[in-house]
Short mmCIF file of C-alpha atoms in Angstrom, two decimals:
data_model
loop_
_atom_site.label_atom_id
_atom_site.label_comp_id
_atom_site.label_asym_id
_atom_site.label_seq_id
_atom_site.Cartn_x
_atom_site.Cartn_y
_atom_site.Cartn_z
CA UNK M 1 -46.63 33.62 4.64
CA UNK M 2 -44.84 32.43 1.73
CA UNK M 3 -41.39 33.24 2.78
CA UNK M 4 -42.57 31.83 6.24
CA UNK M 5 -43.05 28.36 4.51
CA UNK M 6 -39.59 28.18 2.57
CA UNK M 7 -38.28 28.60 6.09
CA UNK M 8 -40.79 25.26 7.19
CA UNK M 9 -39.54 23.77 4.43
CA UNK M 10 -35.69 24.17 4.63
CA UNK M 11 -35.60 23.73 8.78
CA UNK M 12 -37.53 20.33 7.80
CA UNK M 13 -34.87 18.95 4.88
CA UNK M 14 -32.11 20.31 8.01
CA UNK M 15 -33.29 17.85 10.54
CA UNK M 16 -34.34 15.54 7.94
CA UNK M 17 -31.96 15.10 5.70
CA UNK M 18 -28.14 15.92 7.27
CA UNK M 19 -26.55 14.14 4.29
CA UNK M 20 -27.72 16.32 2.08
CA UNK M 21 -26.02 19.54 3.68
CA UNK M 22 -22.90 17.72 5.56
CA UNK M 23 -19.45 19.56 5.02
CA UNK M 24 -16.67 19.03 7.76
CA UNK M 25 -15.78 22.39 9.96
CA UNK M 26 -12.15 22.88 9.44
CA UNK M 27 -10.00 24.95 11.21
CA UNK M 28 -6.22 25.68 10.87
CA UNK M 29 -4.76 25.25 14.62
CA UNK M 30 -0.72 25.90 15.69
CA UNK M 31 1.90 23.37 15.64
CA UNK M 32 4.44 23.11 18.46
CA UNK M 33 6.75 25.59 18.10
CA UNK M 34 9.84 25.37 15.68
CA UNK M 35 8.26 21.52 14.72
CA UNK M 36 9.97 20.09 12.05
CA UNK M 37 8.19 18.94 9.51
CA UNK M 38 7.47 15.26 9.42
CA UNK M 39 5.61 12.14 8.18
CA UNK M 40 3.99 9.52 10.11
CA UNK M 41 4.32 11.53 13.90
CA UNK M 42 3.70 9.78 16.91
CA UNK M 43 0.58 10.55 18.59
CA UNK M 44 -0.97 9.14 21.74
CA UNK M 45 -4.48 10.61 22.80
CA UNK M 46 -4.46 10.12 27.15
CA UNK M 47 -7.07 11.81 28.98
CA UNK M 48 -7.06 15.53 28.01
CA UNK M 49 -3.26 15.33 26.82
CA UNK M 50 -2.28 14.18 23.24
CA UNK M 51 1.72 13.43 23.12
CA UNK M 52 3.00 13.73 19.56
CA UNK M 53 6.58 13.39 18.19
CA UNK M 54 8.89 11.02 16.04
CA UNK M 55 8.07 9.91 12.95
CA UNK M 56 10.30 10.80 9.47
CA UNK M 57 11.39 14.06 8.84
CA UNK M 58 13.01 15.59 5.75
CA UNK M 59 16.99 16.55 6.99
CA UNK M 60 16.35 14.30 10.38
CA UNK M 61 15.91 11.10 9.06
CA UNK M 62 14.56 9.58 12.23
CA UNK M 63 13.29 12.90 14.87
CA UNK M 64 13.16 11.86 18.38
CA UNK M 65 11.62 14.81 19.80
CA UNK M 66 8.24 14.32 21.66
CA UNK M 67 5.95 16.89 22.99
CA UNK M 68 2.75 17.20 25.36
CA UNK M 69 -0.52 19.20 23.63
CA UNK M 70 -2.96 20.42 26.24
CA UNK M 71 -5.93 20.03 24.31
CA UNK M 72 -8.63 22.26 26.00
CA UNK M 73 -6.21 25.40 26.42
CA UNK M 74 -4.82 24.50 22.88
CA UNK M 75 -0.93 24.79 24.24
CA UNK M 76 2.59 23.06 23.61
CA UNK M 77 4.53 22.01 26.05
CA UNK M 78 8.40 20.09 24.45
CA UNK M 79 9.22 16.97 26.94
CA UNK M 80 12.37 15.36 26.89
CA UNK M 81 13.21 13.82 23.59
CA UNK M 82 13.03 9.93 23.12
CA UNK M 83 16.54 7.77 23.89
CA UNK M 84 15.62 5.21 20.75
CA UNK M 85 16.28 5.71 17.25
CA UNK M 86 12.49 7.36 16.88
CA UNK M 87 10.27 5.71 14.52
CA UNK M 88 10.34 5.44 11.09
CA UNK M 89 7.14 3.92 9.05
CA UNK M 90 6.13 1.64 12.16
CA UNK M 91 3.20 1.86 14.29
CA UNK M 92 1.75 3.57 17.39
CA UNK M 93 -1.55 3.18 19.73
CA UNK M 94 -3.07 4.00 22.75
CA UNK M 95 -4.07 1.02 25.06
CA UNK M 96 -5.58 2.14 28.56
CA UNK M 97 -3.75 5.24 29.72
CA UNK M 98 -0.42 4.55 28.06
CA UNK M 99 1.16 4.59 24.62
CA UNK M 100 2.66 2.20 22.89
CA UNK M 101 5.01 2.43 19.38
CA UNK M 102 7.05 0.39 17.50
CA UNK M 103 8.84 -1.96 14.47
CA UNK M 104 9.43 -0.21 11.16
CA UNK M 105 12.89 0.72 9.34
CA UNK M 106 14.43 2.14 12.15
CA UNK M 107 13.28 -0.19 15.74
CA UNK M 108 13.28 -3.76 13.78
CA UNK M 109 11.20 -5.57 16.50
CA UNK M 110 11.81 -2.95 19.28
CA UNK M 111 8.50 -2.27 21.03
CA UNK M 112 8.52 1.41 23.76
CA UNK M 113 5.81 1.94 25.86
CA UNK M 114 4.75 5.68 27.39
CA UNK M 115 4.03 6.49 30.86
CA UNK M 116 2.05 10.05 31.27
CA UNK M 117 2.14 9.79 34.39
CA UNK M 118 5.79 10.17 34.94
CA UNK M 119 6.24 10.87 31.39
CA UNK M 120 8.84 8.03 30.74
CA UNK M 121 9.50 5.51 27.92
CA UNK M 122 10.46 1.79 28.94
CA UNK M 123 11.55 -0.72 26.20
CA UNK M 124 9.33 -3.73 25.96
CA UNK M 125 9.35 -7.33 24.83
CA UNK M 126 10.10 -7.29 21.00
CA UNK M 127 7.57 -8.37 18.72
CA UNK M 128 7.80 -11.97 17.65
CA UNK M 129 7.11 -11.79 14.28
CA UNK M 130 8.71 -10.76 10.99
CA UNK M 131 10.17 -7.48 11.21
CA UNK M 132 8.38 -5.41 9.28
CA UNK M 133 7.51 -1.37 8.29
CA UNK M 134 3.82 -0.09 7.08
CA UNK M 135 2.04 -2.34 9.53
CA UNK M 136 -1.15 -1.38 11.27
CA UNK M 137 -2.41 -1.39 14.74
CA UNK M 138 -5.84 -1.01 16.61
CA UNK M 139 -7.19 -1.21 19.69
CA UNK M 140 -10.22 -3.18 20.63
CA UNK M 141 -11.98 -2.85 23.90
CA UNK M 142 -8.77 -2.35 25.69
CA UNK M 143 -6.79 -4.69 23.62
CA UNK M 144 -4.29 -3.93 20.76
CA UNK M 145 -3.64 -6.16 17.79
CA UNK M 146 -1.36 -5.73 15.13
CA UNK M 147 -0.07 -6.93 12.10
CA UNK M 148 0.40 -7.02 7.78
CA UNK M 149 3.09 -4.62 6.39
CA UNK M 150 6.20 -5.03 4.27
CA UNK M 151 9.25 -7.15 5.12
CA UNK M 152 11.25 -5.87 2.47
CA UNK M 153 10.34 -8.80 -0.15
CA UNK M 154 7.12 -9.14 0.65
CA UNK M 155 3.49 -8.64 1.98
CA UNK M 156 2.46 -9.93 5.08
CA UNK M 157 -0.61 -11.17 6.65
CA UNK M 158 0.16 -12.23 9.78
CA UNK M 159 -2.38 -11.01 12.84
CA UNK M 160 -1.50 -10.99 16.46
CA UNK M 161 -2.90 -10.08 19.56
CA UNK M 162 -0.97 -8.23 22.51
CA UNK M 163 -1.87 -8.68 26.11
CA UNK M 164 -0.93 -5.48 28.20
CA UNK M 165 -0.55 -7.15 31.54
CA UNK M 166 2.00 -9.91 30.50
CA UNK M 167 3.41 -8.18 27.78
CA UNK M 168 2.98 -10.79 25.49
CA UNK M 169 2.08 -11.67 22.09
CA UNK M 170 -0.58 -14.39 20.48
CA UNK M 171 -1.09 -14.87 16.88
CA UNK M 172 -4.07 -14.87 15.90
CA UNK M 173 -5.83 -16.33 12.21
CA UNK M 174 -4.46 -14.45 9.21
CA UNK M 175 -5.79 -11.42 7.23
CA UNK M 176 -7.63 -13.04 4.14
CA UNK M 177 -7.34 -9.72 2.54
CA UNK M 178 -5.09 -8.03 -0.24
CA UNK M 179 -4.78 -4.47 1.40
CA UNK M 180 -1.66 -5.49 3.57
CA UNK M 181 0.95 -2.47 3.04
CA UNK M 182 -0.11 0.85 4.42
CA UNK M 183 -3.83 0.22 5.32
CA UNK M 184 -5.72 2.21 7.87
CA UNK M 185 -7.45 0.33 10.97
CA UNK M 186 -9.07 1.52 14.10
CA UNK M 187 -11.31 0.01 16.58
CA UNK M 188 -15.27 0.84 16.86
CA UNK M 189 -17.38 -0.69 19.19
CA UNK M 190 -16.53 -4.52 19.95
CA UNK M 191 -14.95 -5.05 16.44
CA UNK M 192 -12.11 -3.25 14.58
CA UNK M 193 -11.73 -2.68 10.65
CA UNK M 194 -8.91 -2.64 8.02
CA UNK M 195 -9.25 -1.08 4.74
CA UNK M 196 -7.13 0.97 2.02
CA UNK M 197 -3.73 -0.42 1.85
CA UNK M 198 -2.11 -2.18 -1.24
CA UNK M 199 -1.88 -5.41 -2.43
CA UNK M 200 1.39 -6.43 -4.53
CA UNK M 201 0.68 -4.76 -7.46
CA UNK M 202 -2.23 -2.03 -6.67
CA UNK M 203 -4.07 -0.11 -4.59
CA UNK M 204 -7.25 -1.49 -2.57
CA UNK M 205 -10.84 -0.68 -1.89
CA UNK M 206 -11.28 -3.83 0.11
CA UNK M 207 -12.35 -3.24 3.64
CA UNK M 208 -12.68 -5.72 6.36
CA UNK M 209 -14.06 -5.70 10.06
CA UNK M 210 -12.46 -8.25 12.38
CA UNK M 211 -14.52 -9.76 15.26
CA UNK M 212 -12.09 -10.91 17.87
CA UNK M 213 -15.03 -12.73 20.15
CA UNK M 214 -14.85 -14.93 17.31
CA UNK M 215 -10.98 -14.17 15.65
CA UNK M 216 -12.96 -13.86 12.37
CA UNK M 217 -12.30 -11.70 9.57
CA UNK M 218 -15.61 -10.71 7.83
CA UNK M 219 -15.64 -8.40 3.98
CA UNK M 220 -17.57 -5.35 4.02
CA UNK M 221 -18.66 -3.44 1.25
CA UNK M 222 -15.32 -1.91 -1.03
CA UNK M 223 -14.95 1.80 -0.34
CA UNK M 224 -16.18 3.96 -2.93
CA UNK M 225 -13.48 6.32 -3.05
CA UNK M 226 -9.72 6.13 -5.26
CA UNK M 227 -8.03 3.33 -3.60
CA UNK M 228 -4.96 5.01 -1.19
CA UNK M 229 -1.97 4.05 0.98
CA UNK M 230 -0.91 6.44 3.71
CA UNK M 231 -4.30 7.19 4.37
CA UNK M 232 -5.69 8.46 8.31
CA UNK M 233 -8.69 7.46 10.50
CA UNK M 234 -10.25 9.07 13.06
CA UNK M 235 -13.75 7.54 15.33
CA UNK M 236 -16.30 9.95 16.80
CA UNK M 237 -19.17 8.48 18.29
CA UNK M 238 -20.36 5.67 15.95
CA UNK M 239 -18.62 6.90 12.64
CA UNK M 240 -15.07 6.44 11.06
CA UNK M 241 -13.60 9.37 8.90
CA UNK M 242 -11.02 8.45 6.55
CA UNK M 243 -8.65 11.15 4.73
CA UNK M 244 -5.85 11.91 2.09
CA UNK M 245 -3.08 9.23 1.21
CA UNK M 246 -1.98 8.39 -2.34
CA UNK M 247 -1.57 6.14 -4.91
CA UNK M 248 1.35 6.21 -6.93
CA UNK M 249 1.37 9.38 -8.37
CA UNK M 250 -1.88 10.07 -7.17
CA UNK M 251 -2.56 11.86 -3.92
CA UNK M 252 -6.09 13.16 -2.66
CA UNK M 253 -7.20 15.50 0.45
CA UNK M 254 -10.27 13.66 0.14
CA UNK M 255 -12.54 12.70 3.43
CA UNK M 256 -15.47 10.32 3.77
CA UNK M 257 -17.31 8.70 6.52
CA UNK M 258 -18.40 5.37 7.40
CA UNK M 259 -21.07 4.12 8.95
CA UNK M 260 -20.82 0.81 10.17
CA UNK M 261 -24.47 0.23 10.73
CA UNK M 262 -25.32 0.30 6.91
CA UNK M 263 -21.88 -0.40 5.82
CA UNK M 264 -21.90 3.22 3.59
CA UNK M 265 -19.32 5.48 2.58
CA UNK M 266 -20.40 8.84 2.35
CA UNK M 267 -18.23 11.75 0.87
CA UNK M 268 -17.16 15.43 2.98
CA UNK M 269 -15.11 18.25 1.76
CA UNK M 270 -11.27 17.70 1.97
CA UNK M 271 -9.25 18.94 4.01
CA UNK M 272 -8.10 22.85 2.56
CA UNK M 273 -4.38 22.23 2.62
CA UNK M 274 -1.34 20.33 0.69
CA UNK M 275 -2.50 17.30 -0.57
CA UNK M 276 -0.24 14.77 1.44
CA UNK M 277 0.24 11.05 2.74
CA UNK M 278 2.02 9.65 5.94
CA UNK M 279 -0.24 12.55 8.47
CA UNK M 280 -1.09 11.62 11.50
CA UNK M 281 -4.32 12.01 13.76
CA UNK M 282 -6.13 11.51 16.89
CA UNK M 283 -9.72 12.16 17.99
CA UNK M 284 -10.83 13.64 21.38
CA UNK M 285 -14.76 14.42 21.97
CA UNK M 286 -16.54 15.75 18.93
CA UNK M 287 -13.04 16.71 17.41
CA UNK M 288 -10.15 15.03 15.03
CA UNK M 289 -7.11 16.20 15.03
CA UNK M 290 -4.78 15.83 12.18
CA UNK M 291 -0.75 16.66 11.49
CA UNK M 292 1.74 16.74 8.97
CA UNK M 293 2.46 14.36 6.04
CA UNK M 294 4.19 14.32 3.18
CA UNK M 295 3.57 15.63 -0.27
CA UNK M 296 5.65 12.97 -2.33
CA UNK M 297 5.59 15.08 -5.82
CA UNK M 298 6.99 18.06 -4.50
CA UNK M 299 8.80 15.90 -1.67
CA UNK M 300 7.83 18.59 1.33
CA UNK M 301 7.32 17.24 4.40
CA UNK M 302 4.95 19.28 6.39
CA UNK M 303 4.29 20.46 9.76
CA UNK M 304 0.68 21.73 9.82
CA UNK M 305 -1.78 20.97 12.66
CA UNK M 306 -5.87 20.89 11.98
CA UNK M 307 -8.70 19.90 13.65
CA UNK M 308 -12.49 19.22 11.90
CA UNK M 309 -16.12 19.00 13.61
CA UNK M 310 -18.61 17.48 12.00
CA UNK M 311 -21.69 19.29 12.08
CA UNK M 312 -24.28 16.40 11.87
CA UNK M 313 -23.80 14.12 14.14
CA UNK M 314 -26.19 15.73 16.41
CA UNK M 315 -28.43 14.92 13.61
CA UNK M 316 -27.33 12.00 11.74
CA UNK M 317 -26.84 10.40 15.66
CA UNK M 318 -29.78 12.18 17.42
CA UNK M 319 -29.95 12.93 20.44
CA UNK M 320 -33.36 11.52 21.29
CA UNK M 321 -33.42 8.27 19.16
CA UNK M 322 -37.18 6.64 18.91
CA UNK M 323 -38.43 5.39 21.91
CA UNK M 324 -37.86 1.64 23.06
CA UNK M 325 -38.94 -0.58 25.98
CA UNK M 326 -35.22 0.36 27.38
CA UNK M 327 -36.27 2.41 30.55
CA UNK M 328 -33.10 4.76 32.38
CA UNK M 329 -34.16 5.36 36.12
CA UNK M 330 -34.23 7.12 38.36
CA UNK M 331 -33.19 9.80 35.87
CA UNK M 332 -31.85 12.36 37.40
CA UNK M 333 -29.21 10.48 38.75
CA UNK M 334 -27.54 10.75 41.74
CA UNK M 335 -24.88 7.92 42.55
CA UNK M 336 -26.85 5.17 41.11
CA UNK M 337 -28.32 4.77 37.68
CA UNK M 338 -30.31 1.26 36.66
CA UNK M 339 -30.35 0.51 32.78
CA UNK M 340 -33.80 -1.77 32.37
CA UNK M 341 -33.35 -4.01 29.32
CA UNK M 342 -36.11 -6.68 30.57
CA UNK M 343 -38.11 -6.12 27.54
CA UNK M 344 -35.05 -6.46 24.97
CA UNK M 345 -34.11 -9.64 23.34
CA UNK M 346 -31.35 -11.89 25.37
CA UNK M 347 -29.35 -12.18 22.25
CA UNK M 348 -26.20 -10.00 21.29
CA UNK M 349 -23.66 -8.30 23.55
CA UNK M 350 -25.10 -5.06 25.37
CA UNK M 351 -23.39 -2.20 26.88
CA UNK M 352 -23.60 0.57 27.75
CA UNK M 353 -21.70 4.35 27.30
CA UNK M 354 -22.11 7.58 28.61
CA UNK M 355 -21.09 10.90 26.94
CA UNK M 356 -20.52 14.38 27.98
CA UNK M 357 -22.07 17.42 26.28
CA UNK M 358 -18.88 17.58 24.16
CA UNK M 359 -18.94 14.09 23.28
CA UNK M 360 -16.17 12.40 25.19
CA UNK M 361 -16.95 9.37 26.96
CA UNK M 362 -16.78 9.50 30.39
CA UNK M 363 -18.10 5.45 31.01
CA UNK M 364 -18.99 2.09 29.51
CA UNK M 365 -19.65 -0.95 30.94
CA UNK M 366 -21.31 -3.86 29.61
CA UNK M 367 -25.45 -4.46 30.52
CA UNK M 368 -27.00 -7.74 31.47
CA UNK M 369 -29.00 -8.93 28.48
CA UNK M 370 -33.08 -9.17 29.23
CA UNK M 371 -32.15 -8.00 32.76
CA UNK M 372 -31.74 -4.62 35.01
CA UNK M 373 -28.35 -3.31 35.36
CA UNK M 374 -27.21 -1.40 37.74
CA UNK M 375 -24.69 2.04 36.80
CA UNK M 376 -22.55 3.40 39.73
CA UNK M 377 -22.63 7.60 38.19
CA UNK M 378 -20.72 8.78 41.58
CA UNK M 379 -18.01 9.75 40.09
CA UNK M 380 -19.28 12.00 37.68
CA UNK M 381 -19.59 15.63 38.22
CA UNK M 382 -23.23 17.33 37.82
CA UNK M 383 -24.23 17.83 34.84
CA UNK M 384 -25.95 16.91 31.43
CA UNK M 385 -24.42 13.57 30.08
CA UNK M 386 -26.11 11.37 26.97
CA UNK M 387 -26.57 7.93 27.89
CA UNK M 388 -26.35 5.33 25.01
CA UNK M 389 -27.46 1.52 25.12
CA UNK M 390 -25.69 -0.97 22.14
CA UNK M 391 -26.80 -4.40 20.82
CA UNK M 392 -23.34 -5.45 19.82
CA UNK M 393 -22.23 -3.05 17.48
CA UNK M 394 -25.46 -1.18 16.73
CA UNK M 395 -26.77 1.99 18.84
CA UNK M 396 -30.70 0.99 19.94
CA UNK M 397 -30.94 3.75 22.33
CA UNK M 398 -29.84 7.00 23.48
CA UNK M 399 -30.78 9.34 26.04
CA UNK M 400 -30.36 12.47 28.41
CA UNK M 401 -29.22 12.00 31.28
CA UNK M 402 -28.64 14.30 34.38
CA UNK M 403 -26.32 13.57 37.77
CA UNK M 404 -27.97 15.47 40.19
CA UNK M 405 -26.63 15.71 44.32
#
């Protein structure tokens, strides 16, 4: 009986209390074969495909190679190298099925853009601004914006918007911050964030969220960690992890996670390799991906692919969240699925996402506030899916779903 209630007791601090017993799942995974080492690769996450290459390497000043990863069979494929002068400290994203890099020592104000589905790169309208390196870019419900960085005399703060269809660039209102050379930023939910980064004369902690509905730049809460340049994000589900970078002669392997709900760092294990700068990442369902660097007190460039799981976000982002009025019906769903918010508050922006069992989104769309919404669902397979419902950026409500024909 007694060993029968330690068991009681540690399955209920499991559930209870994920914080408490959180430590990222690392695993060591293959790099293409005969990759050169590099910092600051190229990656664009498309569908099940990631396409990596580029970036700085340490004989090849500027690589121009470019490859496709399969990511569920976990296999290389090289494509035909790139016919610019690769990319050296600039930036790259992914904005609706294509990928997009650009600026930095090498490209000036050059802009490429990458088709997947014919796997070709077509030059595109330079960037108006400043030329720049150690800039930052994020994407935004479907939109990219870019800016900050280095001009070679000094720190920029400029922010600008680019539209996809028109190719064309808007500026938008200014950073306010100091962390304007080699920050990380990433998009979550309706709002992105920029943190990290260095002012003129020191690292940062500052962290800011940007709210484009409004072009407003908002402070958040300093991270908690040693201030870094070089640093990488990743999003899965509703968190941000953040990991390694340096400092001057610092450099750290270190990883936390952000909530954005409670606007909290919280500390995981590092990653179990070099301690570097300059990698690279991307996430895909419950998995980020990260590769290569640079270690800048040895100067090795390296050429080492991982991948991490965190382990409580079926806790930490239940499955079943507490009930609310929010009804899902007819559940299971065949082609049709109506989202009832009638007995939610009008205010906010609502919408709606719907997850796989491994975490990938397979749908969003926004919901009608204080009204019934319906889903089209023909298009996905049978199955178990999760179905979440947002109030701007906060998750309210999440539940199973099935597609059933």
């Amino acid at each position: 009986e007694q060993e029968m209630n330690k068991w009681i007791v540690f399955l209920l601090n499991f559930f209870a209390f994920p914080a408490l017993w959180a430590q990222l799942n690392w695993t060591q995974l293959n790099p293409p074969p005969n990759f050169a080492e590099r910092a600051d690769p190229v990656i664009f996450q498309i569908n099940d495909k990631a396409y990596v290459g580029l970036g700085n390497g340490n004989t090849i000043q500027h690589l121009k190679d470019f490859w496709e990863y399969d990511i569920p069979s976990n296999s290389w494929t090289q494509l035909d190298s790139v016919n610019f002068d690769g990319i050296e400290e600039g930036v790259f994203f992914t904005l609706n099925g294509k990928g997009y890099c650009g600026t930095g020592l090498s490209n000036f104000n050059n802009m490429y853009e990458f088709d997947p589905a014919n796997l070709q790169w077509a030059q595109k309208n330079d960037f108006p601004g400043q030329t720049r390196e150690m800039a930052v870019a994020l994407v935004i419900d479907g939109v990219a914006y870019f800016g900050l960085g280095w001009n070679g005399n000094s720190m920029l703060d400029d922010w600008w918007e680019y539209d996809q269809t028109s190719d064309a660039w808007t500026q938008k209102n200014n950073f306010p911050g100091e962390c304007k050379y080699a920050p990380i930023g990433f998009g979550m939910g309706n709002t992105g964030y920029i943190g990290f980064g260095s002012g003129m004369s020191a690292c940062s902690k500052e962290f800011w969220q940007y709210q484009p509905s409004s072009d407003a730049w908002v402070q958040k809460n300093d991270f908690p960690g040693s201030p870094v340049v070089f640093s990488v994000p990743f999003v899965i589900q509703n968190y941000a992890y953040a990991g390694t970078g340096g400092c001057f002669t610092m450099q750290t392997n270190d990883f936390w996670r952000y909530d954005a709900s409670s606007d909290t760092w919280q500390m995981l294990n590092a990653l179990p390799a070099t301690l570097r700068q300059g990698a690279s990442g991307f996430s895909y369902g419950m998995k980020a991906y990260l590769l290569g660097g640079v270690n800048t007190a040895s100067a090795t460039f390296l050429n080492d692919f991982w991948t991490f799981e965190d382990p409580t976000l079926g806790f930490s982002n239940p499955i079943l969240k507490a009930k609310t009025p929010i009804k899902l019906f007819p559940n299971p769903a065949s082609h049709f699925l109506e989202v009832d918010l009638t007995e939610m508050e009008a205010n906010g922006n609502w919408r709606g996402e719907i997850c796989d069992v491994f975490g990938k989104k397979v749908n969003a769309f926004s919901l009608a506030p204080a009204s019934q919404t319906a889903v089209s669902v023909a298009d996905l397979p049978t199955g178990l899916y999760f179905m979440s419902v947002y109030q701007d950026q906060t998750l309210v409500h999440t539940e199973k779903l099935t597609i059933q024909r």
